mmCIF file of C-alpha atoms and ligand atoms in Angstrom:
data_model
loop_
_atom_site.group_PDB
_atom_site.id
_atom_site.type_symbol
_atom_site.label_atom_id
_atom_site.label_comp_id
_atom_site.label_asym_id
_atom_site.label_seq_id
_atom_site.Cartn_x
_atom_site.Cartn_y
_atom_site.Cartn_z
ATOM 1 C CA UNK A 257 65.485 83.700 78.546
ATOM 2 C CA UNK A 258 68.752 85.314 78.154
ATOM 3 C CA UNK A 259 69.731 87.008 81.204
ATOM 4 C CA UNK A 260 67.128 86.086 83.267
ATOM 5 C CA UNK A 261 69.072 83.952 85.237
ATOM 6 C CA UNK A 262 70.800 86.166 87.370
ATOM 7 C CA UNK A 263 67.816 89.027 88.439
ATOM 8 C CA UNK A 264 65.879 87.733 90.741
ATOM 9 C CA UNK A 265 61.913 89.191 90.347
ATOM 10 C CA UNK A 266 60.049 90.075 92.759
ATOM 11 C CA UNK A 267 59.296 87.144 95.063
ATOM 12 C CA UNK A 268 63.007 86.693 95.510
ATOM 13 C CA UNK A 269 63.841 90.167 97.060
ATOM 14 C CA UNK A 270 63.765 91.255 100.378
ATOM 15 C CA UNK A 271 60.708 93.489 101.583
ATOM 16 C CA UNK A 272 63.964 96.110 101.810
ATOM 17 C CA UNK A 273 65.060 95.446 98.453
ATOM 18 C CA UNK A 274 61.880 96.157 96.656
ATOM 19 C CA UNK A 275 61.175 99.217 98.562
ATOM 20 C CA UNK A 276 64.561 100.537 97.114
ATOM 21 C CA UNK A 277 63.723 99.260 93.504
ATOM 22 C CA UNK A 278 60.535 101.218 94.045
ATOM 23 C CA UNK A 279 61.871 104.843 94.785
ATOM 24 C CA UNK A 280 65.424 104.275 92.743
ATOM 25 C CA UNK A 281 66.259 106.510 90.375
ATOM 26 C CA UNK A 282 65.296 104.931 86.797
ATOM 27 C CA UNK A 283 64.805 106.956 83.894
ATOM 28 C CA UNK A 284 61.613 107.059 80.917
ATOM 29 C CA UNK A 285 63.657 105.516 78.198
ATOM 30 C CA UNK A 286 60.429 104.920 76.380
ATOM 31 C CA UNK A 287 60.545 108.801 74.444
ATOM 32 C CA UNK A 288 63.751 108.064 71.914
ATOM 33 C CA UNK A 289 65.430 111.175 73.207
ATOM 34 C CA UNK A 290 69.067 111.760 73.454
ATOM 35 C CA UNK A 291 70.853 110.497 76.718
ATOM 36 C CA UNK A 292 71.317 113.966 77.892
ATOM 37 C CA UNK A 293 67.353 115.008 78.215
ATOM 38 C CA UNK A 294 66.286 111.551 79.600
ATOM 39 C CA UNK A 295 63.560 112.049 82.020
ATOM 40 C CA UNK A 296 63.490 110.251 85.229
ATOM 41 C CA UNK A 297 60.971 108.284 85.318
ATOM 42 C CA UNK A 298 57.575 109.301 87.733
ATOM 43 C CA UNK A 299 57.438 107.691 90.771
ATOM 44 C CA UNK A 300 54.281 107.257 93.240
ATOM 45 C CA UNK A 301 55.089 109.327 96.605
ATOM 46 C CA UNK A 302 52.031 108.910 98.275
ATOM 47 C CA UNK A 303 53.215 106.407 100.490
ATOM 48 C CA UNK A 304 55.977 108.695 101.237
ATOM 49 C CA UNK A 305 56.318 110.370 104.998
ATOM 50 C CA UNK A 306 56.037 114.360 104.289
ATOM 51 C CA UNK A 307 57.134 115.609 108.408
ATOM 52 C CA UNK A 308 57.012 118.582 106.634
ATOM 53 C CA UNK A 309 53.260 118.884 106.077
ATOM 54 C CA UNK A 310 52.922 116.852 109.043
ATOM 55 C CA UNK A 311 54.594 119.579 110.755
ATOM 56 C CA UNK A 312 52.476 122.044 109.355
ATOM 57 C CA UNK A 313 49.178 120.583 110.431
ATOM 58 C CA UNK A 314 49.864 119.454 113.647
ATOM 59 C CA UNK A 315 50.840 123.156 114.105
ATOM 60 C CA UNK A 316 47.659 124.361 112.917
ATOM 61 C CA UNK A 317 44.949 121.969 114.435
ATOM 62 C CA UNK A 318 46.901 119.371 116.389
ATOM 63 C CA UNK A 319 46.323 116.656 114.536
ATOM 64 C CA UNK A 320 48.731 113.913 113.731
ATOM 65 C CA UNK A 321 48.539 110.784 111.056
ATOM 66 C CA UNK A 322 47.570 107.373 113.276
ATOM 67 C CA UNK A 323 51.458 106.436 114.399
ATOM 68 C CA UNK A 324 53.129 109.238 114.824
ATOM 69 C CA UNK A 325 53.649 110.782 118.192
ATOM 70 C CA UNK A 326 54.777 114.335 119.125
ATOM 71 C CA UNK A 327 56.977 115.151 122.015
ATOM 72 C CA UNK A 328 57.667 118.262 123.146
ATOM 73 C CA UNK A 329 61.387 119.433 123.569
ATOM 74 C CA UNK A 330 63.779 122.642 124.147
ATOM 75 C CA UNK A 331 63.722 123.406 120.553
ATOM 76 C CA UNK A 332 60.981 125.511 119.091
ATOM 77 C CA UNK A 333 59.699 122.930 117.113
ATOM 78 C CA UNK A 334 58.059 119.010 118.713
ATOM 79 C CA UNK A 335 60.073 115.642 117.870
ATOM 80 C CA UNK A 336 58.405 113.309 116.072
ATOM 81 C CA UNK A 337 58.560 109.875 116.980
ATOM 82 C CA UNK A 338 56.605 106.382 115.406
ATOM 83 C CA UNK A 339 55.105 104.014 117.084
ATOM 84 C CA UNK A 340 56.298 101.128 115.646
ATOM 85 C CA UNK A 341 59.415 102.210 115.804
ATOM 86 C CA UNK A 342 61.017 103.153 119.054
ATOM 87 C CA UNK A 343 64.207 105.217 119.595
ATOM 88 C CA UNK A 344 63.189 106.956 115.908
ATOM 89 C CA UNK A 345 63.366 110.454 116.255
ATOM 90 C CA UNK A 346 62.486 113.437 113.689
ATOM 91 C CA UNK A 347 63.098 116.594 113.927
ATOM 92 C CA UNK A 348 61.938 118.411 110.824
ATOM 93 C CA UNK A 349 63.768 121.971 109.850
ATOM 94 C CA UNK A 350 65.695 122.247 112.820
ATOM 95 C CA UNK A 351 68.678 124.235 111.158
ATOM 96 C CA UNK A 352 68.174 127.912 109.811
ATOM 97 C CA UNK A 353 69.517 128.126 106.205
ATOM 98 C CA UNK A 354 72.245 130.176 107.855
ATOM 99 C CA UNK A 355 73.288 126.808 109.529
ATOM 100 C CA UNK A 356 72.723 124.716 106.852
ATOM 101 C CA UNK A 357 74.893 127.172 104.820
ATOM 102 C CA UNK A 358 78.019 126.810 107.320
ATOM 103 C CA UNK A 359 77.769 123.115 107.833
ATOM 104 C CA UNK A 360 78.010 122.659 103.370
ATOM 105 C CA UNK A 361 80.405 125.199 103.241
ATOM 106 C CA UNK A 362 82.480 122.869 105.830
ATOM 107 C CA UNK A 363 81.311 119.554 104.676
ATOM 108 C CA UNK A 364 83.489 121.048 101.240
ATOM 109 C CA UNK A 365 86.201 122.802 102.866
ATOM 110 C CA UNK A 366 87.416 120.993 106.272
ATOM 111 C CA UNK A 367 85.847 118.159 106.593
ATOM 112 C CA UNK A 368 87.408 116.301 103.685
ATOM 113 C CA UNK A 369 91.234 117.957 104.731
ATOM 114 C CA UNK A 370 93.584 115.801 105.686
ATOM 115 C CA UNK A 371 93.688 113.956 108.513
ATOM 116 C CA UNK A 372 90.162 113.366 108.121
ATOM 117 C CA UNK A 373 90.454 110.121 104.693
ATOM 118 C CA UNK A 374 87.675 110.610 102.392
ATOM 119 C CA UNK A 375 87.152 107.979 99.366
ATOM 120 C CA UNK A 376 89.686 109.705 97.350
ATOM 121 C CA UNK A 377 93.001 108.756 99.583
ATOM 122 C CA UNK A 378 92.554 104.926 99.086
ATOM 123 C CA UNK A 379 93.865 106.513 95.030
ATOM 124 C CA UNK A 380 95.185 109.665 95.490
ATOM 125 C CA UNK A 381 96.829 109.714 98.982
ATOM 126 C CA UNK A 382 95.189 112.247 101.360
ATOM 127 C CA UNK A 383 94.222 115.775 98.717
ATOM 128 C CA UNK A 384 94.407 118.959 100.278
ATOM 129 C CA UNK A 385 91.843 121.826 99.189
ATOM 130 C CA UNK A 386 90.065 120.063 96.962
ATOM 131 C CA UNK A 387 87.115 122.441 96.981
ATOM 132 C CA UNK A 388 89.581 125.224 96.046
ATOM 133 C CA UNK A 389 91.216 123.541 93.490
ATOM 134 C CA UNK A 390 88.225 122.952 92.250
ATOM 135 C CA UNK A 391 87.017 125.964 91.679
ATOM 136 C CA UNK A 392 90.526 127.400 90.473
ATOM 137 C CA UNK A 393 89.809 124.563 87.673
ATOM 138 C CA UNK A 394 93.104 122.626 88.707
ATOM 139 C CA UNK A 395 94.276 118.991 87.763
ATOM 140 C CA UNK A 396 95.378 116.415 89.588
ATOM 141 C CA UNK A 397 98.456 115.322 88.500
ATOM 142 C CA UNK A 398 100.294 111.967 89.027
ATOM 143 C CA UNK A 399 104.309 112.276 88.862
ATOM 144 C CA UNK A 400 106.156 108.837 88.775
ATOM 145 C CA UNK A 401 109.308 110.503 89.448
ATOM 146 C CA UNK A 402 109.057 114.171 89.340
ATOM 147 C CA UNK A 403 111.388 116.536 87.554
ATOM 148 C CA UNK A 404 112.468 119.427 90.238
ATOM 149 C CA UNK A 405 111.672 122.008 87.863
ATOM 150 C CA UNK A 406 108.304 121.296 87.527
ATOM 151 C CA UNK A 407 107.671 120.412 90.953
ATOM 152 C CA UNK A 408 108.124 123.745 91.594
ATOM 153 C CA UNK A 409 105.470 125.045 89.856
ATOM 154 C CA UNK A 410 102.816 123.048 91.459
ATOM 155 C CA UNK A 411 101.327 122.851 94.915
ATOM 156 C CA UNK A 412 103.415 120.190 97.363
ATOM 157 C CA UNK A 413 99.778 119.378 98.457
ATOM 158 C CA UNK A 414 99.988 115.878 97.924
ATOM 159 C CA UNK A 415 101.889 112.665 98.019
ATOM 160 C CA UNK A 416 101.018 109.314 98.572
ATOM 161 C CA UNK A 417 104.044 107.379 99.829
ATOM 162 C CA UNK A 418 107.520 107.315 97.373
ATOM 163 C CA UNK A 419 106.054 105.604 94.423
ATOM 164 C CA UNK A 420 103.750 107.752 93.065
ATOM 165 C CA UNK A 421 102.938 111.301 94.188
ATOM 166 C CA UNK A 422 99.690 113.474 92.773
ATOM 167 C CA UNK A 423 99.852 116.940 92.854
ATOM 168 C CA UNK A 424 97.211 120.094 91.572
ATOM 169 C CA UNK A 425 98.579 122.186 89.172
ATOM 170 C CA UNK A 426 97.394 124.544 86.345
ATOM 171 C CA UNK A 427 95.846 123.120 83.663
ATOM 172 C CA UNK A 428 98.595 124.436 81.214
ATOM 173 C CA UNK A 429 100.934 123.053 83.329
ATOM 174 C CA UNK A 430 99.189 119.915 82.730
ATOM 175 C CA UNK A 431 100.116 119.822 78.840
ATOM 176 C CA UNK A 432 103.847 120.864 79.561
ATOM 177 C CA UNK A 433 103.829 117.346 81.220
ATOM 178 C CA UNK A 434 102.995 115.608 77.836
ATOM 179 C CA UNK A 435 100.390 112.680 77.273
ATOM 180 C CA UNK A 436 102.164 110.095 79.855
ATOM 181 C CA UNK A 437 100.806 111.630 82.969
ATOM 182 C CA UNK A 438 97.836 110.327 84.258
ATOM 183 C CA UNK A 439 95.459 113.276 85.472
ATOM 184 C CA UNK A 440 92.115 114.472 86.619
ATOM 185 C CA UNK A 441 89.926 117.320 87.197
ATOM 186 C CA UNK A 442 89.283 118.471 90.390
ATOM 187 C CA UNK A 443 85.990 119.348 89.711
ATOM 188 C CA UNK A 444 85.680 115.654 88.384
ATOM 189 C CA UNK A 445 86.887 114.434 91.901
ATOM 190 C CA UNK A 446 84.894 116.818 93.868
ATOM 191 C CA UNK A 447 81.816 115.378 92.154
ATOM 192 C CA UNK A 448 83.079 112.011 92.797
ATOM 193 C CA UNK A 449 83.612 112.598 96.775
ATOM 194 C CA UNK A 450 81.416 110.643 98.617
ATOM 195 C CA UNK A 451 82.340 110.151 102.255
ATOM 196 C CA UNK A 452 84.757 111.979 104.739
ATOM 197 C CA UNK A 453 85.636 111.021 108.268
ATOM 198 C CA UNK A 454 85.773 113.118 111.038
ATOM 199 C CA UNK A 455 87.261 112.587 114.577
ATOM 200 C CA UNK A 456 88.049 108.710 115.282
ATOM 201 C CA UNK A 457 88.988 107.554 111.719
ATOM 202 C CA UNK A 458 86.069 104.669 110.075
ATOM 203 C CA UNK A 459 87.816 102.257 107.977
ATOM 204 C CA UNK A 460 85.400 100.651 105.411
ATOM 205 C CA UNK A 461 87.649 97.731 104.675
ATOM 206 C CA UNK A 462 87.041 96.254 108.065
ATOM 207 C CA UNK A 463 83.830 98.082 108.987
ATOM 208 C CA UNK A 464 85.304 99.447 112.097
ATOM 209 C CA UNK A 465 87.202 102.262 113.657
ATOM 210 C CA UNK A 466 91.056 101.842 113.491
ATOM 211 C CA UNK A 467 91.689 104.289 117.074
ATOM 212 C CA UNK A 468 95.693 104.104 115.163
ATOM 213 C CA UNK A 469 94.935 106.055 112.595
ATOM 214 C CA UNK A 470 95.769 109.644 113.162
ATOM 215 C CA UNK A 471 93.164 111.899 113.616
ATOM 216 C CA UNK A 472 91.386 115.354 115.083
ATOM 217 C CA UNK A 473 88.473 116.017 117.696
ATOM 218 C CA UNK A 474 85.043 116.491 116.059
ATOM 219 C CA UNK A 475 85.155 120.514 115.380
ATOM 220 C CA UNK A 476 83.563 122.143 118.561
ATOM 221 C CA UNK A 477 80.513 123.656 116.973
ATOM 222 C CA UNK A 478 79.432 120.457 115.511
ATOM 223 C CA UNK A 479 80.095 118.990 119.010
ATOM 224 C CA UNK A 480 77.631 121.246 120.316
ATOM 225 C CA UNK A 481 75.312 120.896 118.209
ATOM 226 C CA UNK A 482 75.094 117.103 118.464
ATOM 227 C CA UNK A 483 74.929 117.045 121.879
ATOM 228 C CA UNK A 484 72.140 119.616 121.751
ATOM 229 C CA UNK A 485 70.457 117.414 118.871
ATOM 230 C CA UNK A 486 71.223 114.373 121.075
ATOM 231 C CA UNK A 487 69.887 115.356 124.611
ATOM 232 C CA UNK A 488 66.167 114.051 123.957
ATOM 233 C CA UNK A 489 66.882 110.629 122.816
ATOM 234 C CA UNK A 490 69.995 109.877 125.633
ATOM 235 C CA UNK A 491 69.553 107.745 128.917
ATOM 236 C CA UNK A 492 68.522 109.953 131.499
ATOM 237 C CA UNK A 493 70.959 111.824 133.089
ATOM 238 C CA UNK A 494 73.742 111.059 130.665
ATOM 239 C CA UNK A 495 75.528 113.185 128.075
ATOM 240 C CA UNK A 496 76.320 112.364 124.510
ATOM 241 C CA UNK A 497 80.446 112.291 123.451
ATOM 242 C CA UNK A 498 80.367 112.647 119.801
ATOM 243 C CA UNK A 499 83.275 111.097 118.732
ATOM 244 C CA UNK A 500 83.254 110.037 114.849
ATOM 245 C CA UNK A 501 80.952 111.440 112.307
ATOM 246 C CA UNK A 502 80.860 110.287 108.887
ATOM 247 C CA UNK A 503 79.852 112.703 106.166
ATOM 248 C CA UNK A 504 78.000 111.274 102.878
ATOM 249 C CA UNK A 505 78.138 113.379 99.781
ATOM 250 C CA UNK A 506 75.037 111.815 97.375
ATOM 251 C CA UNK A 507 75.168 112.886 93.962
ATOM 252 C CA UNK A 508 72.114 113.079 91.386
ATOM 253 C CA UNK A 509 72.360 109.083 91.190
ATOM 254 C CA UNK A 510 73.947 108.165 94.032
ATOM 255 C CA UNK A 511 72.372 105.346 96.776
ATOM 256 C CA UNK A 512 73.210 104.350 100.412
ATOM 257 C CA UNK A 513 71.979 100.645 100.455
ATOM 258 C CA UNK A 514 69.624 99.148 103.166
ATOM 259 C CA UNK A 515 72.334 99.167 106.519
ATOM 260 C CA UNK A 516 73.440 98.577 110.001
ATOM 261 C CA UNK A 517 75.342 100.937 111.903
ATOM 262 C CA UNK A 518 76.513 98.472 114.584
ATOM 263 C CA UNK A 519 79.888 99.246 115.198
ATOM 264 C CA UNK A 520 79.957 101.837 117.972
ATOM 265 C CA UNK A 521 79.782 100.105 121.693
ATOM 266 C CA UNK A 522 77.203 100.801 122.601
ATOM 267 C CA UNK A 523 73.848 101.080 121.151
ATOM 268 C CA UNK A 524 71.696 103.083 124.186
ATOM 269 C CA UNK A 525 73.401 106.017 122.394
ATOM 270 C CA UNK A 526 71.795 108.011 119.801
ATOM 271 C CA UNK A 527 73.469 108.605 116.033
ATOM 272 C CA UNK A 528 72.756 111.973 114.778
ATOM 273 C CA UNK A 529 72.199 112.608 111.224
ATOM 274 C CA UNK A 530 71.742 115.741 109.443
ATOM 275 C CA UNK A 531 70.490 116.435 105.962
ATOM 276 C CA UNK A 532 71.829 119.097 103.711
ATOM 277 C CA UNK A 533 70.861 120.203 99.937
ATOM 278 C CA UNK A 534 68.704 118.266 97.778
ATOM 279 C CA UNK A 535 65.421 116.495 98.993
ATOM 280 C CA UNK A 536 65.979 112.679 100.008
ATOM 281 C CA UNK A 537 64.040 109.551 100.625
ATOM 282 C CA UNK A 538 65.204 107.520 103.677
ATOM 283 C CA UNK A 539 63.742 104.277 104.275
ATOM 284 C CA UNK A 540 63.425 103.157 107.763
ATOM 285 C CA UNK A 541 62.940 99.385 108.383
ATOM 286 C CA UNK A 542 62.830 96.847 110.849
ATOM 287 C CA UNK A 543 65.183 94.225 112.447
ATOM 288 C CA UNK A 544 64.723 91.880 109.482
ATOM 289 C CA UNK A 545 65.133 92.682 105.374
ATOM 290 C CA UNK A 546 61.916 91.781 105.303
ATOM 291 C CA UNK A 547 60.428 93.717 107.172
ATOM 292 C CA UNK A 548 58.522 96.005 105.189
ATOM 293 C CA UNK A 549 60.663 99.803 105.386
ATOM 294 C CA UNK A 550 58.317 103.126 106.021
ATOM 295 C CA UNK A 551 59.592 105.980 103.245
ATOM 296 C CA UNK A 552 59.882 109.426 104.338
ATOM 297 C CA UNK A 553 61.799 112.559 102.829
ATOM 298 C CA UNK A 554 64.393 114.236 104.156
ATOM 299 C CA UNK A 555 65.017 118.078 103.290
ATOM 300 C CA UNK A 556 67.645 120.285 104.266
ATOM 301 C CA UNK A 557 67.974 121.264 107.653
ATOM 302 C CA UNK A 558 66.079 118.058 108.778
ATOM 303 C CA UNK A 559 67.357 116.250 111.919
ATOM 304 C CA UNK A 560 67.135 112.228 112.631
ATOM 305 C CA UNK A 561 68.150 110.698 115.679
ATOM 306 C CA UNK A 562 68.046 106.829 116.045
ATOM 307 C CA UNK A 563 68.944 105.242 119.296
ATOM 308 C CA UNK A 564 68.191 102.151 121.610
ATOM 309 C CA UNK A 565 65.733 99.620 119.610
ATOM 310 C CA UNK A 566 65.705 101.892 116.008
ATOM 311 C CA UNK A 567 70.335 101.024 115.855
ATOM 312 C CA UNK A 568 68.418 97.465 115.337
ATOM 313 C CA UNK A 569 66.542 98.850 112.335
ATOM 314 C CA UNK A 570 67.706 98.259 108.504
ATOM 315 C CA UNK A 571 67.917 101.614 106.987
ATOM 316 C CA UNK A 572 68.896 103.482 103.883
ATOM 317 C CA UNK A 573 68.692 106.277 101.309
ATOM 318 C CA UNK A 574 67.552 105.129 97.727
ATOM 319 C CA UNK A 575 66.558 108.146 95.776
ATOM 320 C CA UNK A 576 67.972 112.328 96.423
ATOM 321 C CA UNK A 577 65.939 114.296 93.872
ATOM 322 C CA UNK A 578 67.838 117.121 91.610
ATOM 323 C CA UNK A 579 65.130 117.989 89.747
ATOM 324 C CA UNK A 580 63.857 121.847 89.970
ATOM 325 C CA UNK A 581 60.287 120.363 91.326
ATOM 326 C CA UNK A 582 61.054 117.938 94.327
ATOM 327 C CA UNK A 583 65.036 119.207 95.381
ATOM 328 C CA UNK A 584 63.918 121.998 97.377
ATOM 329 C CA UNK A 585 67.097 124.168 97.152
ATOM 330 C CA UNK A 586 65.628 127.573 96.261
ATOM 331 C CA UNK A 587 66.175 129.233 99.906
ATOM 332 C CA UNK A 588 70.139 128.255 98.475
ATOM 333 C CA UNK A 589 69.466 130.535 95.457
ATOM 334 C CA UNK A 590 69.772 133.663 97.527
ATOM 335 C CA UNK A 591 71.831 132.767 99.656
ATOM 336 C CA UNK A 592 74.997 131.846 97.571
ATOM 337 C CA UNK A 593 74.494 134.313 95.642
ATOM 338 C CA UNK A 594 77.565 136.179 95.841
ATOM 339 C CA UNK A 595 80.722 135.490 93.512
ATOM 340 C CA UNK A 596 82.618 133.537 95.798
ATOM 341 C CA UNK A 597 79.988 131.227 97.015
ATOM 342 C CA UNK A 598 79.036 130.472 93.105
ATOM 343 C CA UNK A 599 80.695 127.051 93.700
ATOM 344 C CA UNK A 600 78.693 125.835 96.449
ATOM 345 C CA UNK A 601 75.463 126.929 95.013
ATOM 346 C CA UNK A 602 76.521 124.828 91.739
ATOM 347 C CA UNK A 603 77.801 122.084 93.733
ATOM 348 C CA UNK A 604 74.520 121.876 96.139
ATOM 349 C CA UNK A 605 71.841 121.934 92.909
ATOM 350 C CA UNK A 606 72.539 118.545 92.247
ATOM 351 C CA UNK A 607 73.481 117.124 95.571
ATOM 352 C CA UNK A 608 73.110 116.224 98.872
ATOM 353 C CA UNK A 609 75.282 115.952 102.285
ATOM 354 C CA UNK A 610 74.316 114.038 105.494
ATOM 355 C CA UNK A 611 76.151 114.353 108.455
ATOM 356 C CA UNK A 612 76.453 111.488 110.475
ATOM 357 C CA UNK A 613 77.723 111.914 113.997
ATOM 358 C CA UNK A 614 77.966 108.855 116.297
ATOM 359 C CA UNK A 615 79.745 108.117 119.615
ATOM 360 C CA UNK A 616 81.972 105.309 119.706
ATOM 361 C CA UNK A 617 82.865 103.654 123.137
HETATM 362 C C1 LIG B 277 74.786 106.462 107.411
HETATM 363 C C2 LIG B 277 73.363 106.775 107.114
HETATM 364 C C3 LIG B 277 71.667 108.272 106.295
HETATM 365 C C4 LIG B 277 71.470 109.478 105.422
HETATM 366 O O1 LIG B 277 75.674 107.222 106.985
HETATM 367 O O2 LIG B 277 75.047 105.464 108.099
HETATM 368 O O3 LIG B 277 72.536 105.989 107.469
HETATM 369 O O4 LIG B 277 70.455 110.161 105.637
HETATM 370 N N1 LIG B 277 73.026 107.920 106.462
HETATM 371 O O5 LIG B 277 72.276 109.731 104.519
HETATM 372 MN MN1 LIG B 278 73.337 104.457 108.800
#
């Protein structure tokens, strides 16, 4: 049959692979509505991990689902761990929506400035203030050879080597540039972000850290906090040295496929990862793609921590949800709510941000 050649059904994927077909986002095309109100299509949870409500009832009665252990820690809430997986930790709601607040408002402000790379340099050259410019409705501009007067007029934000050089500028000043100039939105590119680096600089060519590249400490405060995040899951006695962090931005479609992380030294150490915004499915698997991945939703202000045996463990993030129901960003509703934060509110309803933090050597 035409076509058929190529997809391979069911018996041909990986255990991995058809637990991410199963929670991707596909939408109803079966109604003949316009492209714009397409519904995405239902999907079973019940399968689904809720730490949330297992929080809640362990809280009231003690009870926990077979699997899942509790351990008590210095935070005012217990760690979850499973069973069959070892060196898996959850920690559900951890940060107050103050926190969660200050680490989106960073993950759109410094985090992506330059020396920190983000997806956009391998194009653009490193962009400064992207989030601003965004919001003041710039463009991008790119200038072959760029006439002085002009130049003026624009912010000397960015170049990218002698050849070609983009820069923000008004959007009128845009038009004065005629039809040859290749531009973009910054709101388009701010949409389109998808990783920064922090601290020790990840280069996704090579899958490795390039220690050449230049680059800034981890900001203090999110030092402390993974170390604070860290402490239950470290070898006794020993302290964790964040020392890269990689920040994801997911938008309403956007997938991280089933993964490694097996590129810091050593692998006794935890990685911390935070969730922020919209409501997420990880899937946590084993050693092998065929081992069959547990599903579980992240929600803002949700901590993982996966050290020792779980760095083994094939993991991923198939599905955020934007939709009013399952995204779970009201408690942002109120708190954005004043004119200047208008951005992040608009930017967070249809995304979300994890926070990676990892130590290297
Ligand atoms: C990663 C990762 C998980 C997440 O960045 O390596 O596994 O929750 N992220 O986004
Ligand atoms: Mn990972």
């Amino acid at each position: 049959m035409y076509g058929s050649a190529n997809v391979p059904d069911d018996s041909e994927r990986t255990a991995f692979r058809k637990a991410e077909k199963k929670y991707k986002l596909y939408y109803d095309d079966s109604s003949k509505s316009s492209k714009k109100r397409r519904q995405p299509k239902q999907v079973d949870l019940s399968e689904v991990l809720d730490f949330k409500s297992i929080l809640e009832s362990y809280r009231q009665n003690g009870d926990l689902p077979p699997g899942i252990v509790a351990l008590h820690s210095d935070f005012d809430r217990p760690l979850f761990c499973l069973e069959s997986r070892p060196g898996f930790y959850f920690i559900p709601e951890v940060l107050s929506i103050e926190e969660q607040c200050q680490w989106i408002r960073e993950s759109l402000t410094t985090f992506p400035q330059p020396p920190n790379r983000t997806n956009h340099d391998a194009f653009y050259g490193p962009v400064n203030d992207l989030f601003v410019a965004a919001k003041e409705k710039k463009v991008l501009v790119e200038e072959a050879s760029v006439p002085t007067s002009l130049e003026s007029k624009c912010n000397p934000s960015i170049s990218n080597g002698d050849v070609h050089r983009w820069k923000f500028c008004e959007k009128h000043e845009e038009s004065s540039r005629g039809n040859a100039c290749k531009s973009i939105l910054a709101s388009v590119l701010l949409q389109k972000l998808r990783w920064s680096t922090l601290g020790l600089q990840f280069d996704w060519s090579k899958r490795n850290y390039n220690v050449s590249l230049p680059h800034n400490k981890i900001p203090d405060a999110l030092c402390h906090l993974a170390k604070r995040m860290a402490a239950p899951a470290m070898p006794k006695g020993e302290e964790f040295h964040p020392e890269a962090a990689i920040v994801n931005y997911f938008g309403m479609a956007d997938t991280l496929g089933g993964h490694l992380d097996d590129m810091e030294a050593d692998w006794s150490k935890p990685i911390i990862s935070l969730s922020l915004g919209c409501k997420a499915i990880f899937l946590l698997g084993g050693k092998s793609r065929e081992d069959p991945p547990l599903a579980m939703f992240l929600r803002s202000g949700d901590i993982v921590l996966m050290a020792g045996e779980a760095r083994e463990c094939f993991h991923g993030v198939p599905r955020i949800f934007t939709d009013k129901e399952h995204a779970e960003i009201n408690p942002f509703e109120s708190q954005f709510s004043v004119e200047d934060d208008i951005c992040f509110l608009e930017y967070i309803r249809t995304s979300r941000i994890n926070i990676n933090i990892r130590q290297v050597f």
